């Protein structure tokens, strides 16, 4: 398979040198394929381990972080790297036995690692409430919250709260988790004088969402269902959440930031569960390419792969173009740990650099509208306190 790497790398470098007037999206895609570092000094080939070694002084070994989805994939790698650097890691987990095995594996590598396992089902509002109550009862500080867990479902399923499962897990679950822990984060930041950081793990696939189809009520209980669209909509919601909560935190002058990240196209459980996701890979890699030359290269490469390989072989070849788990966790760790990100909030990052998200994701009115609708839902279900600022419900940071 080495010829594929050489071929693609050569094409990328030729295009980067020869094609003028590239859009930002084109340049970002080329940098991703070639592994070229951006303004931060990091790029698509950077690993989470590199980020942690560059970012964390030993004086920060008393930090506490919650990492959802830490029993596999980039969540596990994020937890491993943080624990290795002395961060106390809290692992919310649905499968406690699996979480214990992960804990043992991390502590085998880093005997000093402090890892706390607490039960949670992010699709269940009741389970999230129990987790937060249990965590808060420990009396620990909270410096970092990484909303990483992701769910992809090919068929229409519903949570125990009668909400479409992908949206319930990826967006609503993390929204409620953040809401219930935000007061502790603001308190910790004020007492420790260390900036609190919230990271929403999103995806470039949020670009696929059609604004006409992004309806809160339809997301809760869709009449028709497409797994990829549902996943994309949930990831768009993650970014809108970060945008609006950032605005509110800035208004309150809280020393807590929230940003969204695209980890890259990674070999995780989601891509293993849905091979069709990879057949759409060319749309992600070449997203925003409006040049006929790029479209030509894209089409020829993709058709060649389809023509030569069976579906299983295509999956294998495509998977070789994906990021490793360590590379996938790098952007999350960069936004959570790097001093270069201090004070930055409401931003979208990819390959350890600030990046561009869709116009819909940047729409402040949509972000505020989604926030109000979500808060109203939470208030109806749980009687969560609703602020009374002039423009609607605000974050409860008290």
mmCIF file of C-alpha atoms in Angstrom:
data_model
loop_
_atom_site.group_PDB
_atom_site.id
_atom_site.type_symbol
_atom_site.label_atom_id
_atom_site.label_comp_id
_atom_site.label_asym_id
_atom_site.label_seq_id
_atom_site.Cartn_x
_atom_site.Cartn_y
_atom_site.Cartn_z
ATOM 1 C CA UNK A 1 0.000 0.000 0.000
ATOM 2 C CA UNK A 2 2.996 2.294 0.134
ATOM 3 C CA UNK A 3 2.410 3.408 -3.473
ATOM 4 C CA UNK A 4 -0.908 4.935 -2.396
ATOM 5 C CA UNK A 5 0.799 7.054 0.247
ATOM 6 C CA UNK A 6 3.461 8.178 -2.227
ATOM 7 C CA UNK A 7 0.898 8.937 -4.914
ATOM 8 C CA UNK A 8 -1.384 10.991 -2.713
ATOM 9 C CA UNK A 9 1.516 12.826 -1.079
ATOM 10 C CA UNK A 10 2.921 13.731 -4.496
ATOM 11 C CA UNK A 11 -0.448 14.958 -5.761
ATOM 12 C CA UNK A 12 -0.954 17.048 -2.665
ATOM 13 C CA UNK A 13 2.424 18.720 -2.871
ATOM 14 C CA UNK A 14 2.064 19.440 -6.601
ATOM 15 C CA UNK A 15 -1.364 20.944 -6.079
ATOM 16 C CA UNK A 16 -0.177 22.981 -3.139
ATOM 17 C CA UNK A 17 2.674 24.457 -5.179
ATOM 18 C CA UNK A 18 0.934 24.933 -8.522
ATOM 19 C CA UNK A 19 -2.712 25.821 -7.884
ATOM 20 C CA UNK A 20 -3.387 29.471 -7.141
ATOM 21 C CA UNK A 21 -6.279 31.156 -5.352
ATOM 22 C CA UNK A 22 -7.002 28.259 -3.039
ATOM 23 C CA UNK A 23 -9.866 28.727 -0.610
ATOM 24 C CA UNK A 24 -9.122 28.309 3.117
ATOM 25 C CA UNK A 25 -10.959 24.973 3.042
ATOM 26 C CA UNK A 26 -8.761 23.742 0.189
ATOM 27 C CA UNK A 27 -5.582 24.785 1.957
ATOM 28 C CA UNK A 28 -6.727 23.104 5.159
ATOM 29 C CA UNK A 29 -7.435 19.871 3.299
ATOM 30 C CA UNK A 30 -4.039 19.905 1.621
ATOM 31 C CA UNK A 31 -2.323 20.532 4.924
ATOM 32 C CA UNK A 32 -4.253 17.629 6.426
ATOM 33 C CA UNK A 33 -3.225 15.197 3.691
ATOM 34 C CA UNK A 34 0.411 16.282 3.701
ATOM 35 C CA UNK A 35 0.686 16.676 7.479
ATOM 36 C CA UNK A 36 1.899 20.274 7.169
ATOM 37 C CA UNK A 37 1.984 22.195 10.471
ATOM 38 C CA UNK A 38 -0.227 25.241 10.885
ATOM 39 C CA UNK A 39 0.314 28.485 12.842
ATOM 40 C CA UNK A 40 0.307 26.583 16.135
ATOM 41 C CA UNK A 41 3.317 24.552 15.025
ATOM 42 C CA UNK A 42 1.197 21.390 14.913
ATOM 43 C CA UNK A 43 -0.670 19.587 12.162
ATOM 44 C CA UNK A 44 -2.618 16.469 11.252
ATOM 45 C CA UNK A 45 0.304 14.173 12.100
ATOM 46 C CA UNK A 46 0.795 15.580 15.606
ATOM 47 C CA UNK A 47 0.023 13.145 18.430
ATOM 48 C CA UNK A 48 -1.671 13.708 21.761
ATOM 49 C CA UNK A 49 1.543 12.680 23.501
ATOM 50 C CA UNK A 50 3.454 15.465 21.756
ATOM 51 C CA UNK A 51 0.826 18.000 22.793
ATOM 52 C CA UNK A 52 0.884 16.944 26.441
ATOM 53 C CA UNK A 53 4.674 17.047 26.629
ATOM 54 C CA UNK A 54 4.757 20.538 25.127
ATOM 55 C CA UNK A 55 1.780 21.953 27.010
ATOM 56 C CA UNK A 56 1.815 20.864 30.616
ATOM 57 C CA UNK A 57 4.273 22.106 33.213
ATOM 58 C CA UNK A 58 4.699 19.925 36.273
ATOM 59 C CA UNK A 59 2.902 22.562 38.364
ATOM 60 C CA UNK A 60 -0.344 21.490 36.682
ATOM 61 C CA UNK A 61 -0.296 17.951 38.001
ATOM 62 C CA UNK A 62 -3.207 18.685 40.355
ATOM 63 C CA UNK A 63 -5.741 19.194 37.586
ATOM 64 C CA UNK A 64 -8.971 17.203 37.463
ATOM 65 C CA UNK A 65 -10.557 16.286 34.151
ATOM 66 C CA UNK A 66 -13.752 14.485 33.169
ATOM 67 C CA UNK A 67 -13.506 12.666 29.837
ATOM 68 C CA UNK A 68 -16.642 11.059 28.400
ATOM 69 C CA UNK A 69 -16.250 8.116 26.066
ATOM 70 C CA UNK A 70 -12.915 7.270 27.663
ATOM 71 C CA UNK A 71 -13.203 3.492 27.369
ATOM 72 C CA UNK A 72 -12.255 3.401 23.690
ATOM 73 C CA UNK A 73 -10.920 5.386 20.739
ATOM 74 C CA UNK A 74 -9.735 8.943 21.095
ATOM 75 C CA UNK A 75 -11.411 9.256 24.481
ATOM 76 C CA UNK A 76 -9.255 6.454 25.857
ATOM 77 C CA UNK A 77 -6.128 7.991 24.324
ATOM 78 C CA UNK A 78 -7.036 11.392 25.773
ATOM 79 C CA UNK A 79 -7.536 9.878 29.222
ATOM 80 C CA UNK A 80 -4.285 7.905 28.964
ATOM 81 C CA UNK A 81 -2.228 10.946 27.984
ATOM 82 C CA UNK A 82 -3.778 13.151 30.670
ATOM 83 C CA UNK A 83 -3.260 10.521 33.368
ATOM 84 C CA UNK A 84 0.341 10.007 32.292
ATOM 85 C CA UNK A 85 0.968 13.720 32.845
ATOM 86 C CA UNK A 86 -0.482 13.618 36.355
ATOM 87 C CA UNK A 87 -4.026 14.818 35.711
ATOM 88 C CA UNK A 88 -6.675 13.174 37.872
ATOM 89 C CA UNK A 89 -9.057 11.603 35.340
ATOM 90 C CA UNK A 90 -12.715 10.901 36.014
ATOM 91 C CA UNK A 91 -14.131 8.357 33.575
ATOM 92 C CA UNK A 92 -17.912 8.329 33.188
ATOM 93 C CA UNK A 93 -18.749 4.881 31.829
ATOM 94 C CA UNK A 94 -21.779 2.793 30.974
ATOM 95 C CA UNK A 95 -19.803 -0.460 30.954
ATOM 96 C CA UNK A 96 -18.047 -0.453 34.331
ATOM 97 C CA UNK A 97 -16.133 -3.687 33.747
ATOM 98 C CA UNK A 98 -14.697 -2.304 30.509
ATOM 99 C CA UNK A 99 -13.796 0.910 32.308
ATOM 100 C CA UNK A 100 -11.972 -1.071 34.988
ATOM 101 C CA UNK A 101 -9.916 -2.833 32.323
ATOM 102 C CA UNK A 102 -9.018 0.519 30.779
ATOM 103 C CA UNK A 103 -8.052 1.845 34.202
ATOM 104 C CA UNK A 104 -5.806 -1.151 34.835
ATOM 105 C CA UNK A 105 -4.154 -0.695 31.438
ATOM 106 C CA UNK A 106 -3.451 2.991 32.049
ATOM 107 C CA UNK A 107 -2.137 2.394 35.553
ATOM 108 C CA UNK A 108 0.086 -0.402 34.304
ATOM 109 C CA UNK A 109 1.783 2.177 32.078
ATOM 110 C CA UNK A 110 1.535 5.002 34.646
ATOM 111 C CA UNK A 111 1.361 3.538 38.188
ATOM 112 C CA UNK A 112 0.895 6.995 39.708
ATOM 113 C CA UNK A 113 -2.211 7.702 37.614
ATOM 114 C CA UNK A 114 -5.331 8.580 39.586
ATOM 115 C CA UNK A 115 -8.453 7.420 37.773
ATOM 116 C CA UNK A 116 -11.979 7.514 39.142
ATOM 117 C CA UNK A 117 -14.749 5.528 37.467
ATOM 118 C CA UNK A 118 -18.378 6.583 37.826
ATOM 119 C CA UNK A 119 -21.385 5.085 36.072
ATOM 120 C CA UNK A 120 -23.257 7.030 33.397
ATOM 121 C CA UNK A 121 -25.468 6.508 30.368
ATOM 122 C CA UNK A 122 -25.251 9.707 28.336
ATOM 123 C CA UNK A 123 -28.517 8.942 26.558
ATOM 124 C CA UNK A 124 -30.365 8.957 29.894
ATOM 125 C CA UNK A 125 -31.122 12.245 31.635
ATOM 126 C CA UNK A 126 -31.667 10.454 34.925
ATOM 127 C CA UNK A 127 -28.311 8.683 34.695
ATOM 128 C CA UNK A 128 -26.546 11.982 33.956
ATOM 129 C CA UNK A 129 -28.128 13.575 37.011
ATOM 130 C CA UNK A 130 -27.004 10.665 39.195
ATOM 131 C CA UNK A 131 -23.464 10.897 37.818
ATOM 132 C CA UNK A 132 -23.243 14.626 38.499
ATOM 133 C CA UNK A 133 -24.585 14.229 42.017
ATOM 134 C CA UNK A 134 -22.062 11.475 42.708
ATOM 135 C CA UNK A 135 -19.162 13.473 41.276
ATOM 136 C CA UNK A 136 -20.066 16.660 43.129
ATOM 137 C CA UNK A 137 -20.367 14.700 46.387
ATOM 138 C CA UNK A 138 -16.659 13.812 46.086
ATOM 139 C CA UNK A 139 -15.727 17.439 46.726
ATOM 140 C CA UNK A 140 -13.173 17.471 43.904
ATOM 141 C CA UNK A 141 -12.301 20.491 41.768
ATOM 142 C CA UNK A 142 -13.056 20.391 38.046
ATOM 143 C CA UNK A 143 -10.681 22.095 35.626
ATOM 144 C CA UNK A 144 -11.377 20.291 32.344
ATOM 145 C CA UNK A 145 -14.536 18.772 30.861
ATOM 146 C CA UNK A 146 -14.112 16.879 27.599
ATOM 147 C CA UNK A 147 -17.423 16.009 25.940
ATOM 148 C CA UNK A 148 -16.014 13.303 23.712
ATOM 149 C CA UNK A 149 -18.435 10.371 23.664
ATOM 150 C CA UNK A 150 -20.137 9.814 20.324
ATOM 151 C CA UNK A 151 -22.941 7.577 19.123
ATOM 152 C CA UNK A 152 -23.728 6.570 15.552
ATOM 153 C CA UNK A 153 -26.795 4.467 14.810
ATOM 154 C CA UNK A 154 -27.727 3.160 11.362
ATOM 155 C CA UNK A 155 -31.323 2.566 12.392
ATOM 156 C CA UNK A 156 -33.796 4.752 14.233
ATOM 157 C CA UNK A 157 -33.584 4.141 17.982
ATOM 158 C CA UNK A 158 -34.895 6.025 20.987
ATOM 159 C CA UNK A 159 -33.498 6.687 24.446
ATOM 160 C CA UNK A 160 -35.369 5.853 27.622
ATOM 161 C CA UNK A 161 -36.533 9.487 27.549
ATOM 162 C CA UNK A 162 -38.187 8.842 24.146
ATOM 163 C CA UNK A 163 -35.674 10.946 22.200
ATOM 164 C CA UNK A 164 -33.790 9.869 19.063
ATOM 165 C CA UNK A 165 -30.710 8.099 20.402
ATOM 166 C CA UNK A 166 -27.925 9.830 18.441
ATOM 167 C CA UNK A 167 -29.159 13.318 19.287
ATOM 168 C CA UNK A 168 -29.881 12.319 22.899
ATOM 169 C CA UNK A 169 -26.359 10.973 23.415
ATOM 170 C CA UNK A 170 -24.158 13.264 21.359
ATOM 171 C CA UNK A 171 -25.829 16.594 22.069
ATOM 172 C CA UNK A 172 -28.504 16.576 24.762
ATOM 173 C CA UNK A 173 -26.548 14.330 27.121
ATOM 174 C CA UNK A 174 -23.452 16.510 26.926
ATOM 175 C CA UNK A 175 -25.530 19.682 27.178
ATOM 176 C CA UNK A 176 -27.076 18.487 30.449
ATOM 177 C CA UNK A 177 -23.739 17.213 31.759
ATOM 178 C CA UNK A 178 -22.108 20.579 31.070
ATOM 179 C CA UNK A 179 -25.010 22.484 32.568
ATOM 180 C CA UNK A 180 -24.905 20.531 35.814
ATOM 181 C CA UNK A 181 -21.112 20.784 36.199
ATOM 182 C CA UNK A 182 -20.639 24.361 35.028
ATOM 183 C CA UNK A 183 -21.039 25.885 38.472
ATOM 184 C CA UNK A 184 -18.257 23.660 39.814
ATOM 185 C CA UNK A 185 -15.994 24.626 36.908
ATOM 186 C CA UNK A 186 -16.550 28.347 37.452
ATOM 187 C CA UNK A 187 -15.918 27.893 41.174
ATOM 188 C CA UNK A 188 -12.729 25.888 40.569
ATOM 189 C CA UNK A 189 -11.392 28.467 38.114
ATOM 190 C CA UNK A 190 -12.025 31.300 40.550
ATOM 191 C CA UNK A 191 -10.366 29.499 43.460
ATOM 192 C CA UNK A 192 -7.374 28.075 41.579
ATOM 193 C CA UNK A 193 -6.827 30.972 39.136
ATOM 194 C CA UNK A 194 -6.496 28.303 36.426
ATOM 195 C CA UNK A 195 -8.668 28.730 33.368
ATOM 196 C CA UNK A 196 -11.368 26.094 33.118
ATOM 197 C CA UNK A 197 -11.742 24.470 29.719
ATOM 198 C CA UNK A 198 -14.654 22.656 28.123
ATOM 199 C CA UNK A 199 -14.066 20.795 24.869
ATOM 200 C CA UNK A 200 -16.940 19.625 22.654
ATOM 201 C CA UNK A 201 -15.753 16.971 20.225
ATOM 202 C CA UNK A 202 -17.613 17.654 16.985
ATOM 203 C CA UNK A 203 -16.866 16.671 13.388
ATOM 204 C CA UNK A 204 -16.313 18.184 9.960
ATOM 205 C CA UNK A 205 -19.416 16.277 8.935
ATOM 206 C CA UNK A 206 -21.458 19.102 10.505
ATOM 207 C CA UNK A 207 -20.941 20.823 7.123
ATOM 208 C CA UNK A 208 -23.346 18.344 5.554
ATOM 209 C CA UNK A 209 -26.375 19.696 7.429
ATOM 210 C CA UNK A 210 -28.979 21.458 5.311
ATOM 211 C CA UNK A 211 -30.296 24.496 7.224
ATOM 212 C CA UNK A 212 -33.820 23.709 6.017
ATOM 213 C CA UNK A 213 -33.726 20.337 7.749
ATOM 214 C CA UNK A 214 -32.230 21.472 11.071
ATOM 215 C CA UNK A 215 -35.312 21.498 13.286
ATOM 216 C CA UNK A 216 -35.134 20.896 17.039
ATOM 217 C CA UNK A 217 -38.462 19.075 17.277
ATOM 218 C CA UNK A 218 -37.670 16.861 14.269
ATOM 219 C CA UNK A 219 -34.307 16.005 15.819
ATOM 220 C CA UNK A 220 -36.046 14.814 18.977
ATOM 221 C CA UNK A 221 -38.510 12.583 17.164
ATOM 222 C CA UNK A 222 -37.830 12.289 13.424
ATOM 223 C CA UNK A 223 -40.474 10.848 11.111
ATOM 224 C CA UNK A 224 -37.829 9.689 8.650
ATOM 225 C CA UNK A 225 -34.281 8.737 9.596
ATOM 226 C CA UNK A 226 -30.839 8.708 8.045
ATOM 227 C CA UNK A 227 -27.969 7.720 10.341
ATOM 228 C CA UNK A 228 -25.353 9.945 8.721
ATOM 229 C CA UNK A 229 -27.633 12.984 8.725
ATOM 230 C CA UNK A 230 -28.560 12.386 12.360
ATOM 231 C CA UNK A 231 -24.899 12.157 13.316
ATOM 232 C CA UNK A 232 -24.057 15.321 11.347
ATOM 233 C CA UNK A 233 -26.907 17.246 12.988
ATOM 234 C CA UNK A 234 -25.779 16.212 16.460
ATOM 235 C CA UNK A 235 -22.246 17.394 15.694
ATOM 236 C CA UNK A 236 -23.546 20.725 14.403
ATOM 237 C CA UNK A 237 -25.456 21.091 17.663
ATOM 238 C CA UNK A 238 -22.205 20.509 19.595
ATOM 239 C CA UNK A 239 -20.628 23.516 17.865
ATOM 240 C CA UNK A 240 -23.682 25.737 18.334
ATOM 241 C CA UNK A 241 -23.654 24.789 22.016
ATOM 242 C CA UNK A 242 -20.022 25.885 22.312
ATOM 243 C CA UNK A 243 -20.734 29.168 20.512
ATOM 244 C CA UNK A 244 -23.661 30.174 22.704
ATOM 245 C CA UNK A 245 -22.233 29.016 26.020
ATOM 246 C CA UNK A 246 -19.018 30.875 25.205
ATOM 247 C CA UNK A 247 -21.001 34.069 24.673
ATOM 248 C CA UNK A 248 -22.704 33.647 28.031
ATOM 249 C CA UNK A 249 -19.497 32.875 29.913
ATOM 250 C CA UNK A 250 -17.802 35.929 28.432
ATOM 251 C CA UNK A 251 -20.757 38.082 29.469
ATOM 252 C CA UNK A 252 -20.426 36.798 33.032
ATOM 253 C CA UNK A 253 -16.628 37.237 32.941
ATOM 254 C CA UNK A 254 -16.224 33.622 34.049
ATOM 255 C CA UNK A 255 -12.714 32.194 33.736
ATOM 256 C CA UNK A 256 -13.993 29.205 31.755
ATOM 257 C CA UNK A 257 -13.757 28.663 28.012
ATOM 258 C CA UNK A 258 -15.559 26.283 25.688
ATOM 259 C CA UNK A 259 -14.465 25.296 22.200
ATOM 260 C CA UNK A 260 -15.391 22.674 19.609
ATOM 261 C CA UNK A 261 -12.936 20.410 17.806
ATOM 262 C CA UNK A 262 -12.874 18.188 14.746
ATOM 263 C CA UNK A 263 -10.515 15.326 15.653
ATOM 264 C CA UNK A 264 -10.057 14.178 12.061
ATOM 265 C CA UNK A 265 -11.231 11.074 10.272
ATOM 266 C CA UNK A 266 -10.126 8.374 12.660
ATOM 267 C CA UNK A 267 -10.166 4.616 12.946
ATOM 268 C CA UNK A 268 -12.669 4.406 15.803
ATOM 269 C CA UNK A 269 -15.669 2.298 16.710
ATOM 270 C CA UNK A 270 -17.946 4.601 14.738
ATOM 271 C CA UNK A 271 -16.123 4.019 11.455
ATOM 272 C CA UNK A 272 -15.895 0.301 12.162
ATOM 273 C CA UNK A 273 -19.645 0.143 12.793
ATOM 274 C CA UNK A 274 -20.469 2.043 9.636
ATOM 275 C CA UNK A 275 -18.320 1.241 6.633
ATOM 276 C CA UNK A 276 -20.570 3.336 4.434
ATOM 277 C CA UNK A 277 -19.257 6.298 6.378
ATOM 278 C CA UNK A 278 -15.873 5.680 4.762
ATOM 279 C CA UNK A 279 -17.280 5.507 1.244
ATOM 280 C CA UNK A 280 -18.266 9.121 1.777
ATOM 281 C CA UNK A 281 -14.722 9.881 2.814
ATOM 282 C CA UNK A 282 -13.888 11.688 -0.416
ATOM 283 C CA UNK A 283 -16.588 14.240 0.354
ATOM 284 C CA UNK A 284 -14.947 14.996 3.674
ATOM 285 C CA UNK A 285 -11.352 15.076 2.497
ATOM 286 C CA UNK A 286 -12.129 17.352 -0.429
ATOM 287 C CA UNK A 287 -14.870 19.370 1.262
ATOM 288 C CA UNK A 288 -15.142 22.812 -0.239
ATOM 289 C CA UNK A 289 -13.054 22.057 -3.320
ATOM 290 C CA UNK A 290 -14.610 24.057 -6.156
ATOM 291 C CA UNK A 291 -11.773 23.686 -8.650
ATOM 292 C CA UNK A 292 -12.305 21.315 -11.575
ATOM 293 C CA UNK A 293 -8.724 20.095 -11.119
ATOM 294 C CA UNK A 294 -9.399 19.005 -7.555
ATOM 295 C CA UNK A 295 -12.684 17.398 -8.552
ATOM 296 C CA UNK A 296 -10.896 15.532 -11.313
ATOM 297 C CA UNK A 297 -8.193 14.196 -9.004
ATOM 298 C CA UNK A 298 -10.772 13.332 -6.377
ATOM 299 C CA UNK A 299 -13.018 11.447 -8.801
ATOM 300 C CA UNK A 300 -10.192 9.577 -10.502
ATOM 301 C CA UNK A 301 -8.663 8.458 -7.222
ATOM 302 C CA UNK A 302 -11.955 7.348 -5.767
ATOM 303 C CA UNK A 303 -13.083 5.526 -8.916
ATOM 304 C CA UNK A 304 -9.723 3.772 -9.122
ATOM 305 C CA UNK A 305 -10.098 2.463 -5.611
ATOM 306 C CA UNK A 306 -13.652 1.290 -6.290
ATOM 307 C CA UNK A 307 -12.619 -0.334 -9.560
ATOM 308 C CA UNK A 308 -9.634 -2.200 -8.156
ATOM 309 C CA UNK A 309 -10.767 -3.267 -4.715
ATOM 310 C CA UNK A 310 -13.704 -5.125 -3.233
ATOM 311 C CA UNK A 311 -15.737 -3.360 -0.529
ATOM 312 C CA UNK A 312 -13.632 -4.972 2.190
ATOM 313 C CA UNK A 313 -10.412 -3.997 0.438
ATOM 314 C CA UNK A 314 -11.714 -0.473 -0.121
ATOM 315 C CA UNK A 315 -12.435 -0.227 3.573
ATOM 316 C CA UNK A 316 -8.886 -1.402 4.312
ATOM 317 C CA UNK A 317 -7.284 1.086 1.906
ATOM 318 C CA UNK A 318 -9.479 3.954 3.065
ATOM 319 C CA UNK A 319 -8.698 3.173 6.680
ATOM 320 C CA UNK A 320 -4.996 3.650 5.927
ATOM 321 C CA UNK A 321 -5.741 7.262 5.008
ATOM 322 C CA UNK A 322 -7.341 7.900 8.382
ATOM 323 C CA UNK A 323 -5.620 9.344 11.432
ATOM 324 C CA UNK A 324 -4.306 7.113 14.155
ATOM 325 C CA UNK A 325 -6.052 7.282 17.507
ATOM 326 C CA UNK A 326 -3.145 9.233 18.980
ATOM 327 C CA UNK A 327 -3.278 11.757 16.146
ATOM 328 C CA UNK A 328 -7.041 11.966 16.535
ATOM 329 C CA UNK A 329 -6.784 12.841 20.222
ATOM 330 C CA UNK A 330 -4.197 15.563 19.580
ATOM 331 C CA UNK A 331 -6.611 18.433 18.849
ATOM 332 C CA UNK A 332 -8.682 17.638 21.925
ATOM 333 C CA UNK A 333 -5.562 17.682 24.097
ATOM 334 C CA UNK A 334 -4.302 20.850 22.410
ATOM 335 C CA UNK A 335 -7.494 22.771 23.182
ATOM 336 C CA UNK A 336 -7.713 21.331 26.698
ATOM 337 C CA UNK A 337 -4.081 21.901 27.703
ATOM 338 C CA UNK A 338 -2.106 24.266 25.518
ATOM 339 C CA UNK A 339 -1.234 27.715 26.886
ATOM 340 C CA UNK A 340 -1.549 28.974 23.294
ATOM 341 C CA UNK A 341 -5.312 28.537 23.536
ATOM 342 C CA UNK A 342 -5.636 30.557 26.746
ATOM 343 C CA UNK A 343 -8.522 33.016 26.548
ATOM 344 C CA UNK A 344 -9.824 31.572 23.276
ATOM 345 C CA UNK A 345 -13.474 30.583 23.469
ATOM 346 C CA UNK A 346 -16.303 29.817 21.075
ATOM 347 C CA UNK A 347 -13.827 28.671 18.428
ATOM 348 C CA UNK A 348 -13.618 25.622 16.188
ATOM 349 C CA UNK A 349 -10.335 23.707 15.875
ATOM 350 C CA UNK A 350 -9.001 21.037 13.546
ATOM 351 C CA UNK A 351 -5.505 19.543 13.364
ATOM 352 C CA UNK A 352 -4.493 21.560 16.465
ATOM 353 C CA UNK A 353 -5.238 24.887 14.777
ATOM 354 C CA UNK A 354 -8.195 27.232 14.712
ATOM 355 C CA UNK A 355 -10.279 26.362 11.667
ATOM 356 C CA UNK A 356 -13.424 27.243 9.740
ATOM 357 C CA UNK A 357 -16.832 25.774 10.484
ATOM 358 C CA UNK A 358 -19.963 26.094 8.381
ATOM 359 C CA UNK A 359 -22.016 29.282 8.063
ATOM 360 C CA UNK A 360 -24.832 27.548 9.925
ATOM 361 C CA UNK A 361 -22.486 26.647 12.789
ATOM 362 C CA UNK A 362 -21.357 30.285 12.950
ATOM 363 C CA UNK A 363 -24.884 31.682 13.072
ATOM 364 C CA UNK A 364 -25.313 33.308 16.497
ATOM 365 C CA UNK A 365 -29.093 33.482 16.192
ATOM 366 C CA UNK A 366 -29.273 29.732 15.477
ATOM 367 C CA UNK A 367 -26.984 29.029 18.426
ATOM 368 C CA UNK A 368 -29.151 31.111 20.735
ATOM 369 C CA UNK A 369 -32.345 29.562 19.410
ATOM 370 C CA UNK A 370 -31.039 26.022 19.932
ATOM 371 C CA UNK A 371 -29.901 26.951 23.429
ATOM 372 C CA UNK A 372 -33.341 28.300 24.368
ATOM 373 C CA UNK A 373 -35.108 25.247 22.970
ATOM 374 C CA UNK A 374 -32.761 22.879 24.774
ATOM 375 C CA UNK A 375 -33.044 24.753 28.067
ATOM 376 C CA UNK A 376 -36.830 24.774 27.750
ATOM 377 C CA UNK A 377 -36.786 20.998 27.254
ATOM 378 C CA UNK A 378 -34.525 20.509 30.265
ATOM 379 C CA UNK A 379 -36.657 22.841 32.358
ATOM 380 C CA UNK A 380 -39.828 20.927 31.485
ATOM 381 C CA UNK A 381 -38.229 17.569 32.252
ATOM 382 C CA UNK A 382 -36.158 18.442 35.320
ATOM 383 C CA UNK A 383 -37.146 21.900 36.514
ATOM 384 C CA UNK A 384 -33.600 23.123 36.014
ATOM 385 C CA UNK A 385 -33.192 26.763 37.069
ATOM 386 C CA UNK A 386 -33.792 29.092 34.139
ATOM 387 C CA UNK A 387 -32.086 32.486 34.171
ATOM 388 C CA UNK A 388 -34.047 35.626 33.487
ATOM 389 C CA UNK A 389 -31.804 37.736 31.334
ATOM 390 C CA UNK A 390 -33.363 39.893 28.701
ATOM 391 C CA UNK A 391 -32.563 37.612 25.789
ATOM 392 C CA UNK A 392 -33.634 34.309 27.322
ATOM 393 C CA UNK A 393 -32.191 31.487 29.360
ATOM 394 C CA UNK A 394 -28.560 31.867 30.387
ATOM 395 C CA UNK A 395 -26.010 29.460 31.742
ATOM 396 C CA UNK A 396 -26.363 28.680 35.417
ATOM 397 C CA UNK A 397 -22.902 29.489 36.753
ATOM 398 C CA UNK A 398 -23.916 30.141 40.327
#
